[in-house]
Short mmCIF file of C-alpha atoms and ligand atoms in Angstrom, two decimals:
data_model
loop_
_atom_site.label_atom_id
_atom_site.label_comp_id
_atom_site.label_asym_id
_atom_site.label_seq_id
_atom_site.Cartn_x
_atom_site.Cartn_y
_atom_site.Cartn_z
CA MET D 1154 0.00 0.00 0.00
CA PRO D 1155 1.45 3.39 -0.92
CA SER D 1156 2.26 5.74 1.93
CA ILE D 1157 0.47 9.06 2.35
CA LYS D 1158 3.72 10.81 1.49
CA SER D 1159 4.04 8.96 -1.83
CA ILE D 1160 0.39 9.76 -2.71
CA VAL D 1161 1.03 13.43 -1.96
CA LEU D 1162 4.21 13.33 -4.04
CA ALA D 1163 2.38 11.60 -6.93
CA ALA D 1164 -0.36 14.24 -6.78
CA LEU D 1165 2.22 16.99 -6.86
CA TRP D 1166 3.95 15.37 -9.83
CA THR D 1167 0.82 14.99 -11.91
CA GLY D 1168 -0.84 18.21 -10.72
CA ALA D 1169 2.04 20.53 -11.36
CA GLY D 1170 3.41 18.80 -14.46
CA VAL D 1171 6.86 19.82 -13.29
CA LEU D 1172 9.16 18.88 -10.46
CA PRO D 1173 7.32 18.85 -7.13
CA VAL D 1174 7.83 21.90 -4.98
CA LEU D 1175 8.22 20.86 -1.39
CA PRO D 1176 8.53 23.10 1.65
CA ALA D 1177 12.14 24.11 2.13
CA ASP D 1178 14.53 26.16 4.22
CA GLN D 1179 15.73 29.63 3.22
CA PRO D 1180 19.40 29.32 4.24
CA GLN D 1181 20.62 32.47 2.49
CA TRP D 1182 19.25 35.86 1.42
CA GLY D 1183 17.45 35.31 -1.89
CA GLN D 1184 17.65 32.18 -4.02
CA ALA D 1185 20.90 30.21 -4.15
CA TRP D 1186 22.79 31.93 -5.71
CA SER D 1187 21.08 34.10 -8.28
CA ARG D 1188 19.81 36.09 -5.27
CA ASN D 1189 16.41 36.37 -6.88
CA MET D 1190 13.95 37.45 -4.17
CA VAL D 1191 11.54 34.67 -5.08
CA SER D 1192 10.51 31.58 -3.10
CA ALA D 1193 8.76 28.35 -4.13
CA GLU D 1194 6.81 28.13 -0.84
CA ARG D 1195 3.04 27.58 -1.15
CA GLY D 1196 0.00 28.13 1.05
CA LEU D 1197 1.22 31.37 2.61
CA PRO D 1198 -1.22 33.83 4.23
CA ASP D 1199 -3.05 36.57 2.29
CA SER D 1200 -3.35 38.65 5.45
CA PHE D 1201 -2.78 38.59 9.19
CA ASP D 1202 -3.98 40.54 12.20
CA PRO D 1203 -1.69 41.49 15.09
CA GLN D 1204 -4.77 42.45 17.16
CA THR D 1205 -6.53 39.07 17.02
CA GLY D 1206 -3.47 36.91 16.31
CA ALA D 1207 -5.08 35.54 13.13
CA ASN D 1208 -2.63 33.78 10.78
CA ILE D 1209 0.19 34.32 13.30
CA LYS D 1210 2.04 31.23 14.53
CA TRP D 1211 4.26 33.04 17.01
CA VAL D 1212 5.90 36.41 17.66
CA ALA D 1213 9.39 36.84 19.12
CA LYS D 1214 10.71 40.02 20.66
CA LEU D 1215 13.83 41.58 19.11
CA GLY D 1216 15.82 44.67 20.10
CA THR D 1217 14.73 48.16 18.99
CA GLU D 1218 16.52 48.27 15.61
CA THR D 1219 16.50 45.32 13.24
CA HIS D 1220 17.95 45.89 9.76
CA SER D 1221 18.78 42.21 9.17
CA THR D 1222 16.65 39.77 7.17
CA PRO D 1223 15.55 36.50 8.87
CA ILE D 1224 17.23 33.33 7.54
CA ILE D 1225 15.87 29.83 8.20
CA ALA D 1226 17.80 26.54 8.20
CA ASP D 1227 17.54 23.18 9.92
CA GLY D 1228 14.88 24.18 12.46
CA ARG D 1229 16.49 27.47 13.43
CA ILE D 1230 15.89 31.12 12.52
CA TYR D 1231 18.66 33.70 12.62
CA ILE D 1232 18.24 37.47 12.72
CA GLY D 1233 20.50 40.37 13.69
CA THR D 1234 19.25 43.13 16.00
CA ASN D 1235 20.51 45.35 18.86
CA ASN D 1236 20.61 44.83 22.63
CA GLU D 1237 18.07 47.41 23.76
CA GLU D 1238 15.82 44.61 25.08
CA PRO D 1239 18.51 42.41 26.69
CA ARG D 1240 17.73 38.69 26.61
CA ASP D 1241 20.59 38.01 29.03
CA PRO D 1242 21.07 40.37 32.02
CA ARG D 1243 24.86 39.87 31.83
CA HIS D 1244 24.94 41.65 28.48
CA ARG D 1245 23.83 45.23 29.12
CA GLY D 1246 24.41 48.29 26.97
CA ASP D 1247 24.68 48.88 23.23
CA ARG D 1248 25.79 45.71 21.40
CA GLY D 1249 25.47 43.97 18.07
CA VAL D 1250 23.28 40.89 18.57
CA LEU D 1251 22.47 37.88 16.39
CA MET D 1252 19.52 35.92 17.78
CA CYS D 1253 18.89 32.25 16.96
CA PHE D 1254 15.29 31.05 17.53
CA ASP D 1255 13.60 27.67 17.40
CA GLU D 1256 11.69 27.58 14.10
CA ASN D 1257 8.69 25.80 15.58
CA THR D 1258 8.19 27.73 18.84
CA GLY D 1259 10.01 31.06 18.47
CA ASP D 1260 11.95 30.38 21.67
CA LEU D 1261 15.46 31.86 21.86
CA LEU D 1262 18.11 29.13 21.52
CA TRP D 1263 21.27 31.23 21.69
CA GLN D 1264 22.63 34.63 20.73
CA LEU D 1265 25.89 36.17 19.56
CA VAL D 1266 26.62 39.39 21.48
CA VAL D 1267 29.35 41.68 20.14
CA PRO D 1268 30.62 44.88 21.82
CA LYS D 1269 30.39 48.02 19.69
CA ARG D 1270 33.32 49.90 18.19
CA GLU D 1271 33.56 52.92 20.46
CA GLU D 1272 36.48 54.76 18.83
CA ASP D 1273 34.20 56.73 16.50
CA PRO D 1274 30.41 56.37 16.14
CA TYR D 1275 30.86 56.41 12.35
CA PHE D 1276 32.63 53.02 12.50
CA ASP D 1277 29.69 51.18 14.05
CA TRP D 1278 26.64 53.38 14.24
CA PRO D 1279 25.05 53.46 17.72
CA LYS D 1280 22.07 51.14 18.27
CA THR D 1281 22.09 49.67 14.72
CA GLY D 1282 22.99 46.20 16.00
CA ILE D 1283 24.06 43.49 13.58
CA SER D 1284 22.55 44.36 10.18
CA SER D 1285 23.89 41.52 8.01
CA PRO D 1286 21.72 38.51 7.20
CA VAL D 1287 23.48 35.20 7.90
CA THR D 1288 24.22 32.42 5.41
CA VAL D 1289 23.88 28.85 6.67
CA ASP D 1290 25.88 26.02 5.08
CA GLY D 1291 25.41 22.66 6.83
CA ASP D 1292 25.95 23.23 10.54
CA ARG D 1293 27.91 26.43 10.02
CA VAL D 1294 26.54 29.97 10.15
CA TYR D 1295 28.47 32.73 8.35
CA LEU D 1296 27.96 36.43 8.89
CA VAL D 1297 29.70 39.80 9.09
CA GLY D 1298 29.30 41.33 12.55
CA ASN D 1299 29.02 44.97 13.59
CA ARG D 1300 32.81 45.28 14.11
CA GLY D 1301 33.55 44.29 10.50
CA GLU D 1302 34.49 40.71 11.34
CA VAL D 1303 33.56 37.70 9.22
CA LEU D 1304 32.40 35.09 11.73
CA CYS D 1305 31.82 31.37 11.42
CA LEU D 1306 29.44 30.10 14.13
CA ASP D 1307 28.28 26.65 15.19
CA ALA D 1308 24.54 26.30 14.39
CA ARG D 1309 24.13 24.26 17.59
CA GLY D 1310 25.64 27.00 19.75
CA MET D 1311 27.29 25.87 22.97
CA THR D 1312 24.95 22.86 23.45
CA ASP D 1313 27.77 20.51 22.43
CA GLY D 1314 30.57 22.47 24.08
CA ASN D 1315 32.91 25.19 22.85
CA ASP D 1316 34.22 23.99 19.49
CA GLY D 1317 37.41 25.43 18.06
CA PRO D 1318 39.73 26.51 16.75
CA PHE D 1319 38.32 29.74 18.22
CA ARG D 1320 37.77 29.35 21.96
CA ASN D 1321 38.18 32.89 23.24
CA GLU D 1322 34.45 33.76 23.29
CA ALA D 1323 34.92 35.27 26.78
CA ALA D 1324 37.25 38.01 25.51
CA HIS D 1325 35.26 38.47 22.31
CA MET D 1326 31.98 39.21 24.09
CA SER D 1327 33.39 41.31 26.97
CA PRO D 1328 33.35 45.08 26.42
CA PRO D 1329 36.49 47.04 27.36
CA THR D 1330 36.87 48.31 30.90
CA ASN D 1331 35.23 51.75 31.18
CA SER D 1332 33.06 50.97 28.16
CA GLY D 1333 30.19 53.38 27.78
CA ALA D 1334 28.71 55.86 25.37
CA PRO D 1335 30.75 56.33 22.20
CA PRO D 1336 32.55 59.65 21.78
CA LYS D 1337 30.58 62.53 20.31
CA MET D 1338 30.18 62.56 16.56
CA VAL D 1339 32.93 64.94 15.50
CA VAL D 1340 33.27 65.37 11.76
CA GLY D 1341 36.94 65.54 10.89
CA ALA D 1342 38.09 63.97 14.15
CA GLU D 1343 41.31 62.02 13.50
CA ILE D 1344 40.39 58.57 14.80
CA SER D 1345 41.44 55.20 13.39
CA PRO D 1346 39.73 51.85 13.90
CA ALA D 1347 41.39 50.02 16.81
CA PRO D 1348 41.38 46.34 17.79
CA HIS D 1349 38.96 45.18 20.48
CA SER D 1350 40.54 45.51 23.94
CA PRO D 1351 38.86 43.09 26.33
CA PRO D 1352 39.21 43.56 30.11
CA PRO D 1353 41.64 41.40 32.13
CA LYS D 1354 40.74 37.72 32.13
CA ALA D 1355 39.31 37.77 35.67
CA GLU D 1356 36.77 40.45 34.64
CA GLN D 1357 35.65 38.81 31.40
CA LEU D 1358 32.13 37.41 30.95
CA GLN D 1359 32.12 33.63 30.68
CA PRO D 1360 30.13 32.04 27.84
CA GLY D 1361 26.95 30.29 28.99
CA PRO D 1362 24.52 27.93 27.26
CA THR D 1363 22.74 30.78 25.40
CA ASP D 1364 25.92 32.37 24.04
CA ALA D 1365 27.15 31.68 20.50
CA ASP D 1366 29.95 29.25 19.73
CA ILE D 1367 32.43 30.99 17.42
CA LEU D 1368 34.51 28.63 15.24
CA TRP D 1369 36.70 31.18 13.50
CA VAL D 1370 36.96 34.96 12.99
CA PHE D 1371 38.44 36.99 10.13
CA ASP D 1372 38.77 40.70 10.99
CA LEU D 1373 38.36 42.76 7.80
CA VAL D 1374 40.08 45.76 9.44
CA ALA D 1375 43.21 43.91 10.54
CA GLY D 1376 43.10 41.33 7.73
CA VAL D 1377 42.65 43.47 4.61
CA GLY D 1378 42.77 47.02 6.00
CA ILE D 1379 39.22 48.26 5.44
CA TRP D 1380 37.87 51.46 6.97
CA PRO D 1381 34.48 50.51 8.43
CA HIS D 1382 31.66 53.00 7.95
CA ASP D 1383 28.18 53.21 9.55
CA GLY D 1384 27.70 49.44 9.74
CA ALA D 1385 28.56 46.24 7.95
CA HIS D 1386 25.86 44.86 5.68
CA SER D 1387 27.11 41.75 3.92
CA SER D 1388 25.33 38.60 2.87
CA VAL D 1389 28.06 35.96 2.48
CA LEU D 1390 27.99 33.91 -0.75
CA VAL D 1391 29.16 30.29 -0.50
CA HIS D 1392 30.70 28.81 -3.65
CA GLY D 1393 32.36 25.42 -3.18
CA ASP D 1394 34.84 25.71 -0.32
CA TYR D 1395 34.97 29.50 -0.55
CA LEU D 1396 33.11 32.46 0.89
CA TYR D 1397 32.72 35.67 -1.15
CA VAL D 1398 32.24 38.70 1.08
CA ASN D 1399 31.81 42.43 0.36
CA THR D 1400 34.17 44.17 2.74
CA GLY D 1401 32.25 47.28 3.85
CA ASN D 1402 35.19 49.60 3.05
CA GLY D 1403 33.89 53.19 3.15
CA VAL D 1404 34.42 56.91 3.70
CA ASP D 1405 35.57 58.41 7.00
CA ASN D 1406 33.54 60.67 9.29
CA THR D 1407 33.85 63.64 6.89
CA HIS D 1408 32.12 61.69 4.09
CA LYS D 1409 34.70 63.26 1.80
CA ARG D 1410 37.76 61.07 2.34
CA ILE D 1411 38.64 57.45 1.61
CA ARG D 1412 41.30 56.51 4.15
CA ARG D 1413 42.00 53.04 2.82
CA PRO D 1414 42.02 53.40 -0.99
CA GLU D 1415 44.07 50.19 -1.34
CA ALA D 1416 41.66 47.99 0.66
CA PRO D 1417 39.69 45.47 -1.42
CA SER D 1418 35.91 45.62 -1.91
CA LEU D 1419 35.41 41.87 -2.38
CA VAL D 1420 37.37 39.15 -0.59
CA VAL D 1421 37.36 35.36 -0.73
CA LEU D 1422 37.93 33.25 2.39
CA ASP D 1423 38.34 29.51 2.86
CA LYS D 1424 35.06 28.52 4.53
CA ARG D 1425 36.74 25.84 6.64
CA THR D 1426 39.41 28.04 8.20
CA GLY D 1427 38.58 31.69 7.51
CA ARG D 1428 41.90 32.07 5.71
CA LEU D 1429 42.07 34.84 3.07
CA VAL D 1430 42.55 33.25 -0.35
CA ALA D 1431 41.73 36.03 -2.84
CA GLN D 1432 40.62 39.63 -3.28
CA ASP D 1433 39.61 41.94 -6.10
CA ASP D 1434 42.27 43.99 -7.88
CA GLU D 1435 39.97 46.65 -9.34
CA ARG D 1436 41.20 49.65 -7.29
CA ILE D 1437 37.63 50.51 -6.40
CA GLY D 1438 38.59 52.09 -3.05
CA PRO D 1439 39.19 55.74 -4.09
CA HIS D 1440 35.81 55.86 -5.86
CA VAL D 1441 33.63 54.33 -3.13
CA VAL D 1442 30.83 56.85 -2.76
CA HIS D 1443 29.73 55.91 0.79
CA ALA D 1444 30.52 52.28 1.68
CA THR D 1445 30.62 48.80 0.13
CA TRP D 1446 27.18 47.38 0.90
CA CYS D 1447 26.29 45.33 -2.19
CA SER D 1448 26.67 41.57 -1.60
CA PRO D 1449 27.75 39.13 -4.32
CA SER D 1450 25.61 36.74 -6.36
CA SER D 1451 26.54 33.87 -8.66
CA ALA D 1452 25.32 31.89 -11.65
CA GLU D 1453 26.48 29.79 -14.57
CA VAL D 1454 26.51 31.74 -17.82
CA ASN D 1455 26.93 29.55 -20.92
CA GLY D 1456 28.29 26.79 -18.71
CA ARG D 1457 30.79 29.08 -17.02
CA PRO D 1458 30.38 29.93 -13.32
CA LEU D 1459 30.63 33.65 -12.52
CA ILE D 1460 30.62 35.74 -9.34
CA PHE D 1461 28.69 39.03 -9.71
CA PHE D 1462 29.36 42.01 -7.49
CA ALA D 1463 28.64 45.75 -7.57
CA GLY D 1464 31.24 48.04 -6.03
CA GLY D 1465 30.60 51.14 -3.95
CA ASN D 1466 31.75 52.96 -7.12
CA GLY D 1467 28.58 51.98 -8.99
CA VAL D 1468 30.29 49.46 -11.29
CA VAL D 1469 28.89 45.94 -11.73
CA TYR D 1470 31.61 43.27 -12.05
CA ALA D 1471 31.77 39.59 -12.94
CA PHE D 1472 34.71 37.51 -11.73
CA GLU D 1473 35.85 33.97 -12.26
CA PRO D 1474 35.40 31.95 -9.08
CA VAL D 1475 38.49 30.79 -7.20
CA ARG D 1476 39.30 27.26 -8.31
CA GLU D 1477 42.51 26.33 -6.58
CA ARG D 1478 43.61 26.85 -3.08
CA LEU D 1479 46.84 28.79 -3.15
CA LEU D 1480 49.33 28.09 -0.42
CA ASN D 1481 51.17 31.40 -0.52
CA GLY D 1482 49.62 34.84 -0.54
CA ALA D 1483 46.22 36.07 -1.62
CA LEU D 1484 45.19 35.60 -5.21
CA LYS D 1485 43.77 38.42 -7.32
CA LEU D 1486 40.29 37.74 -8.67
CA LYS D 1487 40.16 37.48 -12.44
CA LYS D 1488 37.64 39.85 -13.98
CA VAL D 1489 35.31 38.66 -16.76
CA PHE D 1490 33.36 41.87 -17.28
CA GLN D 1491 32.62 45.29 -15.87
CA PHE D 1492 29.54 47.44 -16.47
CA ASP D 1493 29.44 51.07 -15.38
CA PHE D 1494 25.91 51.50 -14.01
CA ASP D 1495 25.93 55.31 -14.45
CA PRO D 1496 28.47 56.15 -17.18
CA ARG D 1497 27.50 59.82 -17.43
CA ALA D 1498 28.15 60.46 -13.71
CA PRO D 1499 31.42 62.05 -12.52
CA LYS D 1500 34.22 59.52 -12.08
CA GLU D 1501 37.05 61.46 -10.40
CA ASP D 1502 37.12 63.19 -7.02
CA VAL D 1503 33.59 61.87 -6.47
CA HIS D 1504 33.36 63.02 -2.85
CA ARG D 1505 33.08 66.66 -3.87
CA PHE D 1506 29.44 65.77 -4.68
CA SER D 1507 28.78 64.48 -1.15
CA GLY D 1508 25.49 66.08 -0.05
CA ASN D 1509 24.55 67.14 -3.60
CA LYS D 1510 21.00 65.91 -4.32
CA ARG D 1511 21.03 66.97 -8.01
CA GLU D 1512 24.24 65.56 -9.47
CA GLY D 1513 26.96 63.13 -8.50
CA PRO D 1514 28.01 59.48 -8.67
CA SER D 1515 25.83 56.39 -8.26
CA ASN D 1516 26.24 53.48 -5.90
CA ILE D 1517 24.45 50.17 -5.45
CA TYR D 1518 22.91 48.74 -2.26
CA GLY D 1519 20.83 45.80 -3.51
CA LEU D 1520 22.20 42.58 -4.93
CA PRO D 1521 22.67 42.00 -8.67
CA VAL D 1522 20.08 39.32 -9.53
CA PHE D 1523 20.75 36.79 -12.27
CA HIS D 1524 17.86 35.40 -14.31
CA GLN D 1525 18.03 33.67 -17.70
CA SER D 1526 21.37 35.12 -18.88
CA ARG D 1527 20.56 38.62 -17.65
CA LEU D 1528 21.46 40.63 -14.56
CA TYR D 1529 18.88 42.93 -12.96
CA VAL D 1530 20.36 45.73 -10.83
CA GLY D 1531 18.87 48.69 -8.94
CA GLY D 1532 21.14 51.67 -8.28
CA GLY D 1533 21.56 55.43 -8.28
CA GLY D 1534 22.42 58.33 -5.98
CA ASP D 1535 23.21 57.48 -2.35
CA ILE D 1536 20.13 57.72 -0.13
CA TRP D 1537 21.86 59.88 2.50
CA TRP D 1538 24.52 61.78 0.55
CA GLY D 1539 23.77 61.53 -3.17
CA LYS D 1540 21.55 62.63 -6.03
CA ASN D 1541 17.92 61.58 -6.14
CA GLU D 1542 18.09 59.82 -9.54
CA ALA D 1543 17.87 56.01 -9.55
CA TRP D 1544 17.24 53.25 -12.09
CA LEU D 1545 16.51 49.59 -12.53
CA LYS D 1546 18.77 48.24 -15.28
CA CYS D 1547 18.83 44.95 -17.17
CA ILE D 1548 22.26 43.80 -18.38
CA ASP D 1549 23.24 41.02 -20.78
CA ALA D 1550 25.50 38.83 -18.61
CA THR D 1551 26.87 36.79 -21.54
CA LYS D 1552 29.25 39.50 -22.74
CA THR D 1553 32.85 39.97 -21.61
CA GLY D 1554 35.30 42.83 -21.17
CA ASP D 1555 34.09 46.40 -20.64
CA ILE D 1556 30.40 45.89 -21.42
CA THR D 1557 29.16 49.38 -20.44
CA THR D 1558 28.25 50.34 -24.01
CA ASN D 1559 27.11 47.02 -25.45
CA ALA D 1560 25.32 45.06 -22.68
CA LEU D 1561 22.52 47.35 -21.53
CA VAL D 1562 19.25 45.61 -22.49
CA TRP D 1563 17.00 48.25 -20.95
CA SER D 1564 16.90 50.93 -18.29
CA TYR D 1565 13.83 51.90 -16.24
CA PRO D 1566 13.82 55.11 -14.19
CA LEU D 1567 12.86 54.75 -10.51
CA GLY D 1568 11.60 57.44 -8.15
CA ARG D 1569 14.08 58.66 -5.56
CA HIS D 1570 16.98 56.42 -4.41
CA VAL D 1571 16.82 52.63 -4.31
CA MET D 1572 17.94 50.13 -1.66
CA SER D 1573 15.94 47.13 -2.94
CA THR D 1574 17.05 44.01 -4.71
CA PRO D 1575 14.69 43.12 -7.60
CA ALA D 1576 12.44 40.03 -7.70
CA ILE D 1577 12.02 38.42 -11.14
CA TYR D 1578 8.94 36.23 -11.48
CA ASP D 1579 6.81 35.05 -14.38
CA GLY D 1580 8.27 37.55 -16.87
CA LEU D 1581 7.88 40.44 -14.42
CA VAL D 1582 10.39 42.44 -12.39
CA PHE D 1583 9.30 43.90 -9.06
CA ILE D 1584 11.29 46.55 -7.22
CA ALA D 1585 10.47 49.27 -4.67
CA ASP D 1586 12.22 52.62 -4.12
CA CYS D 1587 12.70 55.29 -1.48
CA GLY D 1588 10.34 57.56 -3.45
CA ARG D 1589 7.57 55.41 -1.89
CA THR D 1590 6.64 53.45 -4.98
CA VAL D 1591 6.41 49.76 -5.88
CA HIS D 1592 7.12 49.08 -9.55
CA CYS D 1593 6.14 46.16 -11.78
CA VAL D 1594 8.09 46.10 -15.05
CA ASP D 1595 8.06 43.75 -18.04
CA ALA D 1596 11.28 41.71 -17.73
CA LYS D 1597 11.59 41.43 -21.51
CA ASN D 1598 11.74 45.11 -22.40
CA GLY D 1599 11.57 47.17 -19.20
CA ARG D 1600 8.16 48.61 -20.02
CA PRO D 1601 6.19 49.77 -16.97
CA LEU D 1602 3.16 47.59 -16.16
CA TRP D 1603 1.99 49.10 -12.89
CA THR D 1604 3.12 51.17 -9.92
CA HIS D 1605 1.63 51.62 -6.47
CA GLU D 1606 2.25 54.42 -4.01
CA ILE D 1607 3.25 53.07 -0.60
CA LYS D 1608 3.26 55.02 2.66
CA GLY D 1609 6.96 54.80 3.51
CA GLU D 1610 10.41 54.35 1.98
CA ALA D 1611 11.30 50.81 0.95
CA TRP D 1612 14.60 49.70 2.51
CA ALA D 1613 13.48 46.08 2.26
CA SER D 1614 13.25 44.17 -1.00
CA PRO D 1615 9.95 42.97 -2.48
CA TYR D 1616 9.68 39.19 -2.03
CA VAL D 1617 7.57 36.91 -4.21
CA ALA D 1618 6.16 33.67 -2.77
CA ASP D 1619 2.95 31.72 -3.37
CA GLY D 1620 1.98 34.07 -6.23
CA LYS D 1621 2.06 37.05 -3.86
CA LEU D 1622 4.38 40.01 -3.43
CA TYR D 1623 5.29 40.84 0.16
CA LEU D 1624 6.83 44.18 1.16
CA GLY D 1625 7.29 46.12 4.40
CA THR D 1626 8.18 49.83 4.55
CA ARG D 1627 9.92 52.28 6.86
CA SER D 1628 6.50 53.70 7.78
CA GLY D 1629 5.65 50.33 9.33
CA ASP D 1630 3.14 49.37 6.65
CA PHE D 1631 3.15 45.83 5.30
CA TYR D 1632 1.69 45.18 1.84
CA ILE D 1633 0.57 41.99 0.13
CA PHE D 1634 -0.01 42.29 -3.64
CA ALA D 1635 -0.84 39.69 -6.27
CA ALA D 1636 2.45 39.03 -8.12
CA GLY D 1637 0.89 39.56 -11.56
CA ARG D 1638 0.74 41.81 -14.61
CA GLU D 1639 -2.39 43.52 -13.29
CA LYS D 1640 -2.19 45.53 -10.11
CA LYS D 1641 -4.05 43.95 -7.22
CA LEU D 1642 -3.49 44.90 -3.58
CA ILE D 1643 -4.67 41.91 -1.56
CA SER D 1644 -4.23 43.39 1.91
CA SER D 1645 -2.14 45.77 4.01
CA VAL D 1646 -1.39 45.88 7.71
CA GLU D 1647 -0.28 48.88 9.79
CA LEU D 1648 2.42 47.65 12.15
CA ARG D 1649 3.47 51.17 13.22
CA THR D 1650 7.10 50.08 13.61
CA PRO D 1651 9.52 50.64 10.72
CA ILE D 1652 10.51 47.62 8.63
CA SER D 1653 13.97 47.23 7.05
CA ALA D 1654 14.01 43.44 6.68
CA THR D 1655 13.01 41.58 3.54
CA THR D 1656 10.22 39.09 4.20
CA THR D 1657 11.32 35.47 3.85
CA ALA D 1658 9.42 32.19 3.58
CA ALA D 1659 10.41 28.70 4.65
CA ASN D 1660 8.57 25.44 5.31
CA GLY D 1661 5.11 26.94 4.76
CA THR D 1662 5.67 29.94 7.05
CA LEU D 1663 6.36 33.58 6.23
CA TYR D 1664 8.77 35.56 8.42
CA LEU D 1665 8.37 39.29 8.82
CA ALA D 1666 10.66 41.37 11.04
CA THR D 1667 9.84 44.90 12.17
CA MET D 1668 12.38 46.94 14.15
CA THR D 1669 11.13 45.27 17.34
CA HIS D 1670 9.40 41.94 16.59
CA LEU D 1671 9.78 38.85 14.45
CA TYR D 1672 6.43 37.49 13.22
CA ALA D 1673 6.02 33.89 12.06
CA LEU D 1674 2.94 34.08 9.80
CA ARG D 1675 1.10 30.88 8.96
CA GLN D 1676 -2.26 30.18 7.37
CA GLY D 1677 -4.68 29.24 10.17
CA GLY D 1678 -2.24 30.10 12.96
CA VAL D 1679 -3.49 31.83 16.11
CA GLN D 1680 -0.92 33.61 18.21
CA GLN D 1681 -0.75 32.50 21.83
CA LYS D 1682 1.93 34.75 23.31
CA THR D 1683 5.00 36.80 22.45
CA ARG D 1684 8.24 34.94 23.07
CA1 CA H 1858 34.28 28.19 19.91
#
């Protein structure tokens, strides 16, 4: 007699006419590794109600600022936040925090707590917490913390002891003696990033069962000489045995100087050891408009694997992946193409335009998304310091060399500034901007299909799952549209707390993070209590 599972599988096979789509984890930001903001999850809610608890499975409390997107793997959910609602009374004060919750219950399993950089508030902006989404590969969790460190964590935390080689969690989590408020924000103050100085051993906090187990650390400041700015936002890309990481190199507190022009924008580490194996050789540093916040993506183009990355200089690059582990010295990444996203913008001495809302260089926050031999990229003037102009561009990813003049398939003007990564679904491209508009564009030719005015800026990316488009805004409004050629707003919810995180779906549940709470939304769920 066939099992229920095999009947369900058979029904899925015949019903869909294609490979069955089963509930799955979401172990990295976007799809692996095109970074398309699309999920194959089904049966997700059309609406929910925080007042009655309808369609809510559970709610977990976060800090007060959450700019990180929830990531789900192997029964656990990871999200970065701050420490303004301390989960552990031993950790008090401003910290970067990564929380790990039980997927089923929303209970906290463990957390990584990282002291802030206190040399200059511009190195590690007060109260912003850990902004990077994690990437989970097997039982290892990769992320870039608030101090500009690439960290490899044990998904099981300390439940099976303190695994190495890194065993100095006590020093890592203990703030310096006399730690307190960061110095005043003084533009032009001559301050350099300094290493963490833990207190003497006897005064250090000791890791307990709810603290993270760090396996290795690579410090981007000490290791490749970056100048951190505002906060790290990197989503690590795993390709074979290697991690591709945008470094976060940026301007200093004047917003007019690059202190580390030689520092790389993209580095490659051995995922097993954290050893540096390669870095870009594109001399992007002097032209970084604000900081290096675009994370890499990857795809095979005509049978050839490529790593895509957009620099803080507004140029989209493709590199060959690292194939061999070199024993001596870091390898330079081999470039396959470069595409200047804004060729008419000024290219030299770009920081003289800092604060100019009318003209100046472009940079790129969202990820370059690969879909069917094309790259879709949103970019334009910096949201805080640059011109208002922004675009969604479609690039032919099959070309090589300098492809600025021959690879642009189409360009679509956006409203004012863009932070989003596009979602490509069913011949449509969805993106949202900081001019408070959601856009639906024909993927083939870039023609506008519909727009919708939203109440706040979109810092999150639109996310397509179950035929719906999910998007939260900085005004605290959450929108659910039909992901189709015709505009249809299915529902909207006023959460009254700003949203920076992209919504994610895994195993039949949708995860939505506001600044203060993580909602697990599930069809038919009724919330019992906040965890
Ligand atoms: Ca350890």
